[in-house]
Amino acid sequence: MVTLIAWKLFFGIHKEKDNPLYDEHGKAVINFQCSLTLYFIFSLLLFLPFSGFNFFLTGLVLIFGSITNLYNIKVVLNSQTYNYPLSIKFLKN
């Protein structure tokens, strides 16, 4: 997951001057990936007190991130818009 964030960060920095849409979308992707990593770490920390329930929570975080990424790839290629729910704004647009 960290290598994916690093790759998207590199691509966003490299292409941000080519098109403002790349910059905006790159920041949204990095915000979502950082938020997803934070949620994943939080769900792993919950393994100690809630081991049975947390298995499903960690799986849900991974499935949610995968589905959201695939959906946004499809939508961006067709309409140039995106939606990353539950994303914390670490980088401002």
PDB file of N, CA and C in Angstrom:
ATOM      1  N   MET A   1       0.824  -1.184   0.000  1.00  0.00           N
ATOM      2  CA  MET A   1       0.000   0.000   0.000  1.00  0.00           C
ATOM      3  C   MET A   1       0.877   1.261   0.000  1.00  0.00           C
ATOM      4  N   VAL A   2       1.993   1.200   0.710  1.00  0.00           N
ATOM      5  CA  VAL A   2       2.884   2.356   0.770  1.00  0.00           C
ATOM      6  C   VAL A   2       3.518   2.609  -0.595  1.00  0.00           C
ATOM      7  N   THR A   3       3.864   1.543  -1.326  1.00  0.00           N
ATOM      8  CA  THR A   3       4.451   1.739  -2.650  1.00  0.00           C
ATOM      9  C   THR A   3       3.435   2.341  -3.613  1.00  0.00           C
ATOM     10  N   LEU A   4       2.160   1.993  -3.446  1.00  0.00           N
ATOM     11  CA  LEU A   4       1.120   2.585  -4.282  1.00  0.00           C
ATOM     12  C   LEU A   4       1.005   4.083  -4.015  1.00  0.00           C
ATOM     13  N   ILE A   5       1.073   4.479  -2.760  1.00  0.00           N
ATOM     14  CA  ILE A   5       1.027   5.900  -2.416  1.00  0.00           C
ATOM     15  C   ILE A   5       2.243   6.617  -2.986  1.00  0.00           C
ATOM     16  N   ALA A   6       3.415   5.997  -2.861  1.00  0.00           N
ATOM     17  CA  ALA A   6       4.632   6.619  -3.384  1.00  0.00           C
ATOM     18  C   ALA A   6       4.558   6.771  -4.900  1.00  0.00           C
ATOM     19  N   TRP A   7       4.052   5.773  -5.590  1.00  0.00           N
ATOM     20  CA  TRP A   7       3.927   5.849  -7.041  1.00  0.00           C
ATOM     21  C   TRP A   7       2.952   6.957  -7.443  1.00  0.00           C
ATOM     22  N   LYS A   8       1.812   7.036  -6.772  1.00  0.00           N
ATOM     23  CA  LYS A   8       0.833   8.075  -7.101  1.00  0.00           C
ATOM     24  C   LYS A   8       1.369   9.464  -6.764  1.00  0.00           C
ATOM     25  N   LEU A   9       2.128   9.566  -5.687  1.00  0.00           N
ATOM     26  CA  LEU A   9       2.739  10.842  -5.330  1.00  0.00           C
ATOM     27  C   LEU A   9       3.750  11.259  -6.387  1.00  0.00           C
ATOM     28  N   PHE A  10       4.583  10.335  -6.851  1.00  0.00           N
ATOM     29  CA  PHE A  10       5.561  10.630  -7.894  1.00  0.00           C
ATOM     30  C   PHE A  10       4.870  11.060  -9.175  1.00  0.00           C
ATOM     31  N   PHE A  11       3.842  10.317  -9.582  1.00  0.00           N
ATOM     32  CA  PHE A  11       3.117  10.652 -10.801  1.00  0.00           C
ATOM     33  C   PHE A  11       2.424  12.004 -10.673  1.00  0.00           C
ATOM     34  N   GLY A  12       1.842  12.279  -9.518  1.00  0.00           N
ATOM     35  CA  GLY A  12       1.160  13.556  -9.295  1.00  0.00           C
ATOM     36  C   GLY A  12       2.109  14.737  -9.353  1.00  0.00           C
ATOM     37  N   ILE A  13       3.293  14.595  -8.755  1.00  0.00           N
ATOM     38  CA  ILE A  13       4.282  15.676  -8.793  1.00  0.00           C
ATOM     39  C   ILE A  13       4.819  15.854 -10.202  1.00  0.00           C
ATOM     40  N   HIS A  14       5.026  14.765 -10.919  1.00  0.00           N
ATOM     41  CA  HIS A  14       5.595  14.817 -12.260  1.00  0.00           C
ATOM     42  C   HIS A  14       4.631  15.423 -13.272  1.00  0.00           C
ATOM     43  N   LYS A  15       3.347  15.162 -13.133  1.00  0.00           N
ATOM     44  CA  LYS A  15       2.357  15.593 -14.128  1.00  0.00           C
ATOM     45  C   LYS A  15       1.506  16.787 -13.694  1.00  0.00           C
ATOM     46  N   GLU A  16       1.744  17.342 -12.510  1.00  0.00           N
ATOM     47  CA  GLU A  16       0.853  18.396 -12.027  1.00  0.00           C
ATOM     48  C   GLU A  16       0.917  19.670 -12.856  1.00  0.00           C
ATOM     49  N   LYS A  17       2.045  19.924 -13.499  1.00  0.00           N
ATOM     50  CA  LYS A  17       2.170  21.142 -14.298  1.00  0.00           C
ATOM     51  C   LYS A  17       1.612  20.978 -15.710  1.00  0.00           C
ATOM     52  N   ASP A  18       1.386  19.739 -16.146  1.00  0.00           N
ATOM     53  CA  ASP A  18       0.847  19.498 -17.479  1.00  0.00           C
ATOM     54  C   ASP A  18      -0.621  19.888 -17.590  1.00  0.00           C
ATOM     55  N   ASN A  19      -1.386  19.591 -16.560  1.00  0.00           N
ATOM     56  CA  ASN A  19      -2.820  19.827 -16.600  1.00  0.00           C
ATOM     57  C   ASN A  19      -3.307  20.025 -15.168  1.00  0.00           C
ATOM     58  N   PRO A  20      -4.073  21.078 -14.892  1.00  0.00           N
ATOM     59  CA  PRO A  20      -4.580  21.281 -13.526  1.00  0.00           C
ATOM     60  C   PRO A  20      -5.470  20.142 -13.040  1.00  0.00           C
ATOM     61  N   LEU A  21      -6.115  19.437 -13.975  1.00  0.00           N
ATOM     62  CA  LEU A  21      -6.953  18.299 -13.592  1.00  0.00           C
ATOM     63  C   LEU A  21      -6.097  17.177 -12.997  1.00  0.00           C
ATOM     64  N   TYR A  22      -4.898  16.964 -13.543  1.00  0.00           N
ATOM     65  CA  TYR A  22      -3.989  15.963 -12.987  1.00  0.00           C
ATOM     66  C   TYR A  22      -3.610  16.311 -11.557  1.00  0.00           C
ATOM     67  N   ASP A  23      -3.354  17.578 -11.322  1.00  0.00           N
ATOM     68  CA  ASP A  23      -2.977  18.019  -9.978  1.00  0.00           C
ATOM     69  C   ASP A  23      -4.123  17.806  -8.997  1.00  0.00           C
ATOM     70  N   GLU A  24      -5.315  18.205  -9.394  1.00  0.00           N
ATOM     71  CA  GLU A  24      -6.490  18.063  -8.518  1.00  0.00           C
ATOM     72  C   GLU A  24      -6.796  16.595  -8.240  1.00  0.00           C
ATOM     73  N   HIS A  25      -6.793  15.780  -9.291  1.00  0.00           N
ATOM     74  CA  HIS A  25      -7.095  14.359  -9.116  1.00  0.00           C
ATOM     75  C   HIS A  25      -5.975  13.660  -8.337  1.00  0.00           C
ATOM     76  N   GLY A  26      -4.730  14.037  -8.579  1.00  0.00           N
ATOM     77  CA  GLY A  26      -3.611  13.443  -7.850  1.00  0.00           C
ATOM     78  C   GLY A  26      -3.695  13.713  -6.358  1.00  0.00           C
ATOM     79  N   LYS A  27      -4.059  14.924  -5.983  1.00  0.00           N
ATOM     80  CA  LYS A  27      -4.212  15.251  -4.564  1.00  0.00           C
ATOM     81  C   LYS A  27      -5.362  14.473  -3.943  1.00  0.00           C
ATOM     82  N   ALA A  28      -6.445  14.304  -4.698  1.00  0.00           N
ATOM     83  CA  ALA A  28      -7.584  13.540  -4.182  1.00  0.00           C
ATOM     84  C   ALA A  28      -7.210  12.068  -3.982  1.00  0.00           C
ATOM     85  N   VAL A  29      -6.436  11.516  -4.909  1.00  0.00           N
ATOM     86  CA  VAL A  29      -6.015  10.122  -4.788  1.00  0.00           C
ATOM     87  C   VAL A  29      -5.076   9.950  -3.601  1.00  0.00           C
ATOM     88  N   ILE A  30      -4.138  10.859  -3.434  1.00  0.00           N
ATOM     89  CA  ILE A  30      -3.195  10.771  -2.307  1.00  0.00           C
ATOM     90  C   ILE A  30      -3.940  10.925  -0.988  1.00  0.00           C
ATOM     91  N   ASN A  31      -4.894  11.850  -0.920  1.00  0.00           N
ATOM     92  CA  ASN A  31      -5.703  11.995   0.294  1.00  0.00           C
ATOM     93  C   ASN A  31      -6.450  10.703   0.607  1.00  0.00           C
ATOM     94  N   PHE A  32      -7.032  10.085  -0.421  1.00  0.00           N
ATOM     95  CA  PHE A  32      -7.784   8.857  -0.201  1.00  0.00           C
ATOM     96  C   PHE A  32      -6.874   7.718   0.239  1.00  0.00           C
ATOM     97  N   GLN A  33      -5.713   7.587  -0.401  1.00  0.00           N
ATOM     98  CA  GLN A  33      -4.800   6.507  -0.043  1.00  0.00           C
ATOM     99  C   GLN A  33      -4.243   6.689   1.371  1.00  0.00           C
ATOM    100  N   CYS A  34      -3.923   7.921   1.752  1.00  0.00           N
ATOM    101  CA  CYS A  34      -3.452   8.172   3.123  1.00  0.00           C
ATOM    102  C   CYS A  34      -4.565   7.895   4.130  1.00  0.00           C
ATOM    103  N   SER A  35      -5.788   8.282   3.808  1.00  0.00           N
ATOM    104  CA  SER A  35      -6.918   8.004   4.693  1.00  0.00           C
ATOM    105  C   SER A  35      -7.147   6.506   4.819  1.00  0.00           C
ATOM    106  N   LEU A  36      -7.065   5.802   3.699  1.00  0.00           N
ATOM    107  CA  LEU A  36      -7.255   4.356   3.708  1.00  0.00           C
ATOM    108  C   LEU A  36      -6.171   3.669   4.530  1.00  0.00           C
ATOM    109  N   THR A  37      -4.940   4.133   4.431  1.00  0.00           N
ATOM    110  CA  THR A  37      -3.849   3.582   5.233  1.00  0.00           C
ATOM    111  C   THR A  37      -4.091   3.837   6.712  1.00  0.00           C
ATOM    112  N   LEU A  38      -4.568   5.026   7.036  1.00  0.00           N
ATOM    113  CA  LEU A  38      -4.879   5.352   8.432  1.00  0.00           C
ATOM    114  C   LEU A  38      -6.001   4.462   8.966  1.00  0.00           C
ATOM    115  N   TYR A  39      -7.049   4.241   8.171  1.00  0.00           N
ATOM    116  CA  TYR A  39      -8.139   3.363   8.581  1.00  0.00           C
ATOM    117  C   TYR A  39      -7.658   1.921   8.749  1.00  0.00           C
ATOM    118  N   PHE A  40      -6.767   1.488   7.862  1.00  0.00           N
ATOM    119  CA  PHE A  40      -6.242   0.130   7.942  1.00  0.00           C
ATOM    120  C   PHE A  40      -5.407  -0.058   9.214  1.00  0.00           C
ATOM    121  N   ILE A  41      -4.560   0.904   9.523  1.00  0.00           N
ATOM    122  CA  ILE A  41      -3.746   0.818  10.746  1.00  0.00           C
ATOM    123  C   ILE A  41      -4.649   0.828  11.976  1.00  0.00           C
ATOM    124  N   PHE A  42      -5.661   1.678  11.965  1.00  0.00           N
ATOM    125  CA  PHE A  42      -6.601   1.730  13.085  1.00  0.00           C
ATOM    126  C   PHE A  42      -7.330   0.398  13.254  1.00  0.00           C
ATOM    127  N   SER A  43      -7.729  -0.209  12.133  1.00  0.00           N
ATOM    128  CA  SER A  43      -8.424  -1.495  12.231  1.00  0.00           C
ATOM    129  C   SER A  43      -7.482  -2.594  12.726  1.00  0.00           C
ATOM    130  N   LEU A  44      -6.207  -2.517  12.366  1.00  0.00           N
ATOM    131  CA  LEU A  44      -5.245  -3.495  12.888  1.00  0.00           C
ATOM    132  C   LEU A  44      -5.023  -3.314  14.390  1.00  0.00           C
ATOM    133  N   LEU A  45      -5.053  -2.070  14.851  1.00  0.00           N
ATOM    134  CA  LEU A  45      -4.891  -1.828  16.284  1.00  0.00           C
ATOM    135  C   LEU A  45      -6.078  -2.352  17.088  1.00  0.00           C
ATOM    136  N   LEU A  46      -7.223  -2.462  16.444  1.00  0.00           N
ATOM    137  CA  LEU A  46      -8.406  -2.992  17.126  1.00  0.00           C
ATOM    138  C   LEU A  46      -8.383  -4.511  17.248  1.00  0.00           C
ATOM    139  N   PHE A  47      -7.353  -5.171  16.681  1.00  0.00           N
ATOM    140  CA  PHE A  47      -7.262  -6.624  16.803  1.00  0.00           C
ATOM    141  C   PHE A  47      -7.095  -7.066  18.249  1.00  0.00           C
ATOM    142  N   LEU A  48      -6.423  -6.273  19.059  1.00  0.00           N
ATOM    143  CA  LEU A  48      -6.180  -6.685  20.443  1.00  0.00           C
ATOM    144  C   LEU A  48      -7.472  -6.820  21.247  1.00  0.00           C
ATOM    145  N   PRO A  49      -8.325  -5.796  21.302  1.00  0.00           N
ATOM    146  CA  PRO A  49      -9.535  -5.970  22.120  1.00  0.00           C
ATOM    147  C   PRO A  49     -10.675  -6.711  21.410  1.00  0.00           C
ATOM    148  N   PHE A  50     -10.759  -6.611  20.082  1.00  0.00           N
ATOM    149  CA  PHE A  50     -11.894  -7.191  19.344  1.00  0.00           C
ATOM    150  C   PHE A  50     -11.395  -8.083  18.212  1.00  0.00           C
ATOM    151  N   SER A  51     -10.827  -9.216  18.516  1.00  0.00           N
ATOM    152  CA  SER A  51     -10.192 -10.028  17.479  1.00  0.00           C
ATOM    153  C   SER A  51     -11.192 -10.638  16.493  1.00  0.00           C
ATOM    154  N   GLY A  52     -12.311 -11.128  16.929  1.00  0.00           N
ATOM    155  CA  GLY A  52     -13.271 -11.755  16.024  1.00  0.00           C
ATOM    156  C   GLY A  52     -13.961 -10.762  15.111  1.00  0.00           C
ATOM    157  N   PHE A  53     -14.411  -9.661  15.662  1.00  0.00           N
ATOM    158  CA  PHE A  53     -15.110  -8.635  14.891  1.00  0.00           C
ATOM    159  C   PHE A  53     -14.159  -7.899  13.962  1.00  0.00           C
ATOM    160  N   ASN A  54     -12.928  -7.698  14.387  1.00  0.00           N
ATOM    161  CA  ASN A  54     -12.000  -6.878  13.635  1.00  0.00           C
ATOM    162  C   ASN A  54     -11.552  -7.541  12.345  1.00  0.00           C
ATOM    163  N   PHE A  55     -11.602  -8.848  12.260  1.00  0.00           N
ATOM    164  CA  PHE A  55     -11.252  -9.515  11.007  1.00  0.00           C
ATOM    165  C   PHE A  55     -12.125  -8.985   9.875  1.00  0.00           C
ATOM    166  N   PHE A  56     -13.402  -8.828  10.133  1.00  0.00           N
ATOM    167  CA  PHE A  56     -14.323  -8.322   9.120  1.00  0.00           C
ATOM    168  C   PHE A  56     -14.103  -6.831   8.849  1.00  0.00           C
ATOM    169  N   LEU A  57     -13.753  -6.071   9.873  1.00  0.00           N
ATOM    170  CA  LEU A  57     -13.493  -4.646   9.690  1.00  0.00           C
ATOM    171  C   LEU A  57     -12.261  -4.414   8.815  1.00  0.00           C
ATOM    172  N   THR A  58     -11.195  -5.152   9.047  1.00  0.00           N
ATOM    173  CA  THR A  58      -9.989  -5.015   8.236  1.00  0.00           C
ATOM    174  C   THR A  58     -10.263  -5.439   6.796  1.00  0.00           C
ATOM    175  N   GLY A  59     -10.981  -6.527   6.622  1.00  0.00           N
ATOM    176  CA  GLY A  59     -11.354  -6.955   5.278  1.00  0.00           C
ATOM    177  C   GLY A  59     -12.240  -5.944   4.580  1.00  0.00           C
ATOM    178  N   LEU A  60     -13.144  -5.337   5.325  1.00  0.00           N
ATOM    179  CA  LEU A  60     -14.026  -4.318   4.763  1.00  0.00           C
ATOM    180  C   LEU A  60     -13.239  -3.097   4.296  1.00  0.00           C
ATOM    181  N   VAL A  61     -12.231  -2.693   5.056  1.00  0.00           N
ATOM    182  CA  VAL A  61     -11.394  -1.557   4.662  1.00  0.00           C
ATOM    183  C   VAL A  61     -10.676  -1.867   3.350  1.00  0.00           C
ATOM    184  N   LEU A  62     -10.113  -3.067   3.236  1.00  0.00           N
ATOM    185  CA  LEU A  62      -9.402  -3.445   2.012  1.00  0.00           C
ATOM    186  C   LEU A  62     -10.337  -3.552   0.812  1.00  0.00           C
ATOM    187  N   ILE A  63     -11.489  -4.151   1.012  1.00  0.00           N
ATOM    188  CA  ILE A  63     -12.456  -4.288  -0.086  1.00  0.00           C
ATOM    189  C   ILE A  63     -12.991  -2.922  -0.502  1.00  0.00           C
ATOM    190  N   PHE A  64     -13.293  -2.067   0.479  1.00  0.00           N
ATOM    191  CA  PHE A  64     -13.782  -0.722   0.175  1.00  0.00           C
ATOM    192  C   PHE A  64     -12.756   0.061  -0.643  1.00  0.00           C
ATOM    193  N   GLY A  65     -11.493  -0.008  -0.255  1.00  0.00           N
ATOM    194  CA  GLY A  65     -10.451   0.704  -0.993  1.00  0.00           C
ATOM    195  C   GLY A  65     -10.292   0.189  -2.406  1.00  0.00           C
ATOM    196  N   SER A  66     -10.331  -1.110  -2.582  1.00  0.00           N
ATOM    197  CA  SER A  66     -10.186  -1.695  -3.921  1.00  0.00           C
ATOM    198  C   SER A  66     -11.355  -1.332  -4.821  1.00  0.00           C
ATOM    199  N   ILE A  67     -12.563  -1.470  -4.310  1.00  0.00           N
ATOM    200  CA  ILE A  67     -13.748  -1.162  -5.119  1.00  0.00           C
ATOM    201  C   ILE A  67     -13.788   0.324  -5.463  1.00  0.00           C
ATOM    202  N   THR A  68     -13.478   1.176  -4.503  1.00  0.00           N
ATOM    203  CA  THR A  68     -13.500   2.615  -4.764  1.00  0.00           C
ATOM    204  C   THR A  68     -12.457   3.003  -5.802  1.00  0.00           C
ATOM    205  N   ASN A  69     -11.254   2.430  -5.715  1.00  0.00           N
ATOM    206  CA  ASN A  69     -10.220   2.732  -6.705  1.00  0.00           C
ATOM    207  C   ASN A  69     -10.626   2.270  -8.098  1.00  0.00           C
ATOM    208  N   LEU A  70     -11.128   1.058  -8.222  1.00  0.00           N
ATOM    209  CA  LEU A  70     -11.541   0.551  -9.535  1.00  0.00           C
ATOM    210  C   LEU A  70     -12.703   1.351 -10.109  1.00  0.00           C
ATOM    211  N   TYR A  71     -13.665   1.701  -9.265  1.00  0.00           N
ATOM    212  CA  TYR A  71     -14.799   2.497  -9.726  1.00  0.00           C
ATOM    213  C   TYR A  71     -14.343   3.873 -10.220  1.00  0.00           C
ATOM    214  N   ASN A  72     -13.450   4.517  -9.469  1.00  0.00           N
ATOM    215  CA  ASN A  72     -12.995   5.840  -9.871  1.00  0.00           C
ATOM    216  C   ASN A  72     -12.120   5.800 -11.114  1.00  0.00           C
ATOM    217  N   ILE A  73     -11.378   4.730 -11.329  1.00  0.00           N
ATOM    218  CA  ILE A  73     -10.629   4.601 -12.584  1.00  0.00           C
ATOM    219  C   ILE A  73     -11.597   4.573 -13.753  1.00  0.00           C
ATOM    220  N   LYS A  74     -12.659   3.793 -13.621  1.00  0.00           N
ATOM    221  CA  LYS A  74     -13.658   3.699 -14.690  1.00  0.00           C
ATOM    222  C   LYS A  74     -14.350   5.038 -14.933  1.00  0.00           C
ATOM    223  N   VAL A  75     -14.742   5.709 -13.864  1.00  0.00           N
ATOM    224  CA  VAL A  75     -15.476   6.976 -13.991  1.00  0.00           C
ATOM    225  C   VAL A  75     -14.582   8.080 -14.551  1.00  0.00           C
ATOM    226  N   VAL A  76     -13.347   8.163 -14.099  1.00  0.00           N
ATOM    227  CA  VAL A  76     -12.445   9.224 -14.562  1.00  0.00           C
ATOM    228  C   VAL A  76     -12.135   9.057 -16.039  1.00  0.00           C
ATOM    229  N   LEU A  77     -11.975   7.832 -16.495  1.00  0.00           N
ATOM    230  CA  LEU A  77     -11.695   7.627 -17.917  1.00  0.00           C
ATOM    231  C   LEU A  77     -12.872   8.045 -18.792  1.00  0.00           C
ATOM    232  N   ASN A  78     -14.083   7.981 -18.263  1.00  0.00           N
ATOM    233  CA  ASN A  78     -15.261   8.328 -19.059  1.00  0.00           C
ATOM    234  C   ASN A  78     -15.675   9.792 -18.907  1.00  0.00           C
ATOM    235  N   SER A  79     -15.626  10.339 -17.681  1.00  0.00           N
ATOM    236  CA  SER A  79     -16.235  11.659 -17.482  1.00  0.00           C
ATOM    237  C   SER A  79     -15.340  12.689 -16.810  1.00  0.00           C
ATOM    238  N   GLN A  80     -14.104  12.351 -16.450  1.00  0.00           N
ATOM    239  CA  GLN A  80     -13.156  13.279 -15.831  1.00  0.00           C
ATOM    240  C   GLN A  80     -13.594  13.765 -14.452  1.00  0.00           C
ATOM    241  N   THR A  81     -14.518  13.073 -13.803  1.00  0.00           N
ATOM    242  CA  THR A  81     -14.912  13.409 -12.436  1.00  0.00           C
ATOM    243  C   THR A  81     -14.531  12.263 -11.526  1.00  0.00           C
ATOM    244  N   TYR A  82     -14.511  12.508 -10.231  1.00  0.00           N
ATOM    245  CA  TYR A  82     -14.152  11.461  -9.282  1.00  0.00           C
ATOM    246  C   TYR A  82     -14.869  11.702  -7.974  1.00  0.00           C
ATOM    247  N   ASN A  83     -14.935  10.656  -7.149  1.00  0.00           N
ATOM    248  CA  ASN A  83     -15.549  10.753  -5.833  1.00  0.00           C
ATOM    249  C   ASN A  83     -14.828   9.775  -4.921  1.00  0.00           C
ATOM    250  N   TYR A  84     -14.141  10.286  -3.920  1.00  0.00           N
ATOM    251  CA  TYR A  84     -13.467   9.456  -2.930  1.00  0.00           C
ATOM    252  C   TYR A  84     -14.120   9.696  -1.580  1.00  0.00           C
ATOM    253  N   PRO A  85     -15.105   8.856  -1.222  1.00  0.00           N
ATOM    254  CA  PRO A  85     -15.786   9.054   0.060  1.00  0.00           C
ATOM    255  C   PRO A  85     -14.883   8.697   1.231  1.00  0.00           C
ATOM    256  N   LEU A  86     -15.160   9.260   2.378  1.00  0.00           N
ATOM    257  CA  LEU A  86     -14.426   9.030   3.630  1.00  0.00           C
ATOM    258  C   LEU A  86     -12.969   9.441   3.536  1.00  0.00           C
ATOM    259  N   SER A  87     -12.672  10.366   2.652  1.00  0.00           N
ATOM    260  CA  SER A  87     -11.300  10.830   2.481  1.00  0.00           C
ATOM    261  C   SER A  87     -11.030  12.045   3.367  1.00  0.00           C
ATOM    262  N   ILE A  88      -9.927  11.983   4.088  1.00  0.00           N
ATOM    263  CA  ILE A  88      -9.503  13.109   4.927  1.00  0.00           C
ATOM    264  C   ILE A  88      -8.644  14.025   4.073  1.00  0.00           C
ATOM    265  N   LYS A  89      -8.868  15.327   4.156  1.00  0.00           N
ATOM    266  CA  LYS A  89      -8.143  16.282   3.312  1.00  0.00           C
ATOM    267  C   LYS A  89      -6.773  16.609   3.925  1.00  0.00           C
ATOM    268  N   PHE A  90      -5.763  15.772   3.612  1.00  0.00           N
ATOM    269  CA  PHE A  90      -4.406  16.062   4.049  1.00  0.00           C
ATOM    270  C   PHE A  90      -3.777  17.124   3.147  1.00  0.00           C
ATOM    271  N   LEU A  91      -4.001  17.011   1.848  1.00  0.00           N
ATOM    272  CA  LEU A  91      -3.516  17.992   0.881  1.00  0.00           C
ATOM    273  C   LEU A  91      -4.712  18.796   0.383  1.00  0.00           C
ATOM    274  N   LYS A  92      -4.604  20.102   0.400  1.00  0.00           N
ATOM    275  CA  LYS A  92      -5.708  20.957  -0.047  1.00  0.00           C
ATOM    276  C   LYS A  92      -5.652  21.126  -1.554  1.00  0.00           C
ATOM    277  N   ASN A  93      -6.841  21.225  -2.179  1.00  0.00           N
ATOM    278  CA  ASN A  93      -6.908  21.478  -3.634  1.00  0.00           C
ATOM    279  C   ASN A  93      -6.670  22.931  -3.923  1.00  0.00           C
TER     280      ASN A  93
END
